[in-house]
């Protein structure tokens, strides 16, 4: 089968960690099968959808490396939706209804007070032509509902949730089009999935009931349903989808110095039985993506865990992968020396300043003599191979110092800080002349 998946955000806001995860699942499954990944902009809500958000969604996907093979937008397809609505109307599967929101609300309240499920009573189906004409003469415009087939039990095998069954009697005929003509998401999505030959719909479990309804729409249009998989939702470390998590997007993650691959590595495995691993390409994520590995429990997302994963990934990034983002003049050797000390690539700036910039550190008086000796030794020694090893063993012998008393004053004088990258790697990068002058300066 030629797998086709789609990611269908509404361009009414920026992507956040929850829908980035949905995009990723769809992308991984398409790539895993050599299939196609579609970006479908669900922009039927003309008021709230903007070009700016559409552009931001593309940019975010681009940064993540989740590049769509094709893009559609629902606003280009209104003619097609009208055509399908007319067909479904002729077939008796959609009907106009005239109740106002208040009337519907009242009906629901009455049902609930009688202990009945608040399912729409289909009063609109019983309207005569005269009733409808009267409403229209009153200035009411109809909204449209899809008529569920009560005789057809709804069933699908969900890639993540297993067998799913719904009794259509317990569901209201869904409203598919509003009275002013705008489309709700339900029917256009099904029309698109059919026309775009989508084979797998992967989305959050907040869509499970929609799927029940949509399965009947596929049937009504004589089409086979795609396969469905509904992932358990993402929750914050405190157990619910917090406001912060709901708005945590690419901008904020970039600012935190999170690498796109770190986010993908985390989001691909969170909520599954597979371990989160510090991968540096998406290949292992693609190969390892299987719906059977998903659990049913909410997946906990923790920013600190992501930051820790990010650090492990940064430690493995090769020079060519980061070269464009490094300070000017920084060499592969410098990157490799500094890399183990970074949590984010951006932090490299501070360490590069230690190598390339100006360091001034006054040592305490009891170290002055030792540092003068160090400066003299560094100046005279042969600066090849392993200058740090040579310098420290010479100083150990001459001063009798060992351990911390030997190393710490040197590190402080040479870098200005008490810990950091391996001195053996840093010293050749700082260079002989600069090392000598830093040692001398620290010696007062
Ligand atoms: N626009 C819908 C949403 O963002 C798409 C749901 C779907 O994947 O069908 O929730």
JSON list of N, CA and C and ligand atoms in Angstrom, two decimals, residues 6 8-10 40 42 185 189 201-203 207 214, ligand 1:
[
{"chain": "A", "resi": 6, "resn": "UNK", "atom": "N", "xyz": [-1.49, 12.79, 6.68]},
{"chain": "A", "resi": 6, "resn": "UNK", "atom": "CA", "xyz": [-1.62, 14.24, 6.62]},
{"chain": "A", "resi": 6, "resn": "UNK", "atom": "C", "xyz": [-1.58, 14.83, 8.01]},
{"chain": "A", "resi": 8, "resn": "UNK", "atom": "N", "xyz": [-3.01, 18.20, 9.80]},
{"chain": "A", "resi": 8, "resn": "UNK", "atom": "CA", "xyz": [-4.07, 19.14, 9.41]},
{"chain": "A", "resi": 8, "resn": "UNK", "atom": "C", "xyz": [-4.32, 20.23, 10.46]},
{"chain": "A", "resi": 9, "resn": "UNK", "atom": "N", "xyz": [-3.35, 21.09, 10.67]},
{"chain": "A", "resi": 9, "resn": "UNK", "atom": "CA", "xyz": [-3.57, 22.14, 11.67]},
{"chain": "A", "resi": 9, "resn": "UNK", "atom": "C", "xyz": [-4.45, 23.26, 11.11]},
{"chain": "A", "resi": 10, "resn": "UNK", "atom": "N", "xyz": [-5.12, 23.97, 12.00]},
{"chain": "A", "resi": 10, "resn": "UNK", "atom": "CA", "xyz": [-5.82, 25.18, 11.59]},
{"chain": "A", "resi": 10, "resn": "UNK", "atom": "C", "xyz": [-4.86, 26.34, 11.76]},
{"chain": "A", "resi": 40, "resn": "UNK", "atom": "N", "xyz": [-2.09, 19.82, 5.40]},
{"chain": "A", "resi": 40, "resn": "UNK", "atom": "CA", "xyz": [-3.40, 20.35, 5.00]},
{"chain": "A", "resi": 40, "resn": "UNK", "atom": "C", "xyz": [-3.78, 21.46, 5.96]},
{"chain": "A", "resi": 42, "resn": "UNK", "atom": "N", "xyz": [-6.31, 23.54, 7.64]},
{"chain": "A", "resi": 42, "resn": "UNK", "atom": "CA", "xyz": [-7.76, 23.54, 7.89]},
{"chain": "A", "resi": 42, "resn": "UNK", "atom": "C", "xyz": [-8.20, 24.97, 8.17]},
{"chain": "A", "resi": 185, "resn": "UNK", "atom": "N", "xyz": [-15.31, 21.60, 10.88]},
{"chain": "A", "resi": 185, "resn": "UNK", "atom": "CA", "xyz": [-14.19, 20.78, 10.43]},
{"chain": "A", "resi": 185, "resn": "UNK", "atom": "C", "xyz": [-14.58, 19.38, 9.93]},
{"chain": "A", "resi": 189, "resn": "UNK", "atom": "N", "xyz": [-13.07, 17.56, 6.30]},
{"chain": "A", "resi": 189, "resn": "UNK", "atom": "CA", "xyz": [-11.92, 16.70, 6.59]},
{"chain": "A", "resi": 189, "resn": "UNK", "atom": "C", "xyz": [-12.09, 15.33, 5.91]},
{"chain": "A", "resi": 201, "resn": "UNK", "atom": "N", "xyz": [-4.93, 8.09, 9.33]},
{"chain": "A", "resi": 201, "resn": "UNK", "atom": "CA", "xyz": [-5.19, 9.33, 10.07]},
{"chain": "A", "resi": 201, "resn": "UNK", "atom": "C", "xyz": [-4.64, 9.13, 11.48]},
{"chain": "A", "resi": 202, "resn": "UNK", "atom": "N", "xyz": [-3.60, 9.88, 11.79]},
{"chain": "A", "resi": 202, "resn": "UNK", "atom": "CA", "xyz": [-2.98, 9.76, 13.11]},
{"chain": "A", "resi": 202, "resn": "UNK", "atom": "C", "xyz": [-3.19, 11.08, 13.82]},
{"chain": "A", "resi": 203, "resn": "UNK", "atom": "N", "xyz": [-3.84, 11.04, 14.95]},
{"chain": "A", "resi": 203, "resn": "UNK", "atom": "CA", "xyz": [-4.14, 12.29, 15.65]},
{"chain": "A", "resi": 203, "resn": "UNK", "atom": "C", "xyz": [-4.35, 12.01, 17.13]},
{"chain": "A", "resi": 207, "resn": "UNK", "atom": "N", "xyz": [-9.91, 13.35, 19.34]},
{"chain": "A", "resi": 207, "resn": "UNK", "atom": "CA", "xyz": [-10.69, 13.20, 18.11]},
{"chain": "A", "resi": 207, "resn": "UNK", "atom": "C", "xyz": [-11.43, 11.86, 18.01]},
{"chain": "A", "resi": 214, "resn": "UNK", "atom": "N", "xyz": [-17.16, 10.43, 11.73]},
{"chain": "A", "resi": 214, "resn": "UNK", "atom": "CA", "xyz": [-16.58, 10.53, 10.39]},
{"chain": "A", "resi": 214, "resn": "UNK", "atom": "C", "xyz": [-16.61, 9.20, 9.65]},
{"chain": "B", "resi": 1, "resn": "LIG", "atom": "N1", "xyz": [-7.88, 20.72, 12.10]},
{"chain": "B", "resi": 1, "resn": "LIG", "atom": "C1", "xyz": [-8.11, 19.59, 12.97]},
{"chain": "B", "resi": 1, "resn": "LIG", "atom": "C2", "xyz": [-7.38, 19.83, 14.28]},
{"chain": "B", "resi": 1, "resn": "LIG", "atom": "O1", "xyz": [-6.38, 20.54, 14.27]},
{"chain": "B", "resi": 1, "resn": "LIG", "atom": "C3", "xyz": [-7.60, 18.34, 12.29]},
{"chain": "B", "resi": 1, "resn": "LIG", "atom": "C4", "xyz": [-7.93, 17.09, 12.99]},
{"chain": "B", "resi": 1, "resn": "LIG", "atom": "C5", "xyz": [-7.60, 15.90, 12.12]},
{"chain": "B", "resi": 1, "resn": "LIG", "atom": "O2", "xyz": [-6.44, 15.48, 12.12]},
{"chain": "B", "resi": 1, "resn": "LIG", "atom": "O3", "xyz": [-8.47, 15.42, 11.42]},
{"chain": "B", "resi": 1, "resn": "LIG", "atom": "O4", "xyz": [-7.78, 19.37, 15.30]}
]
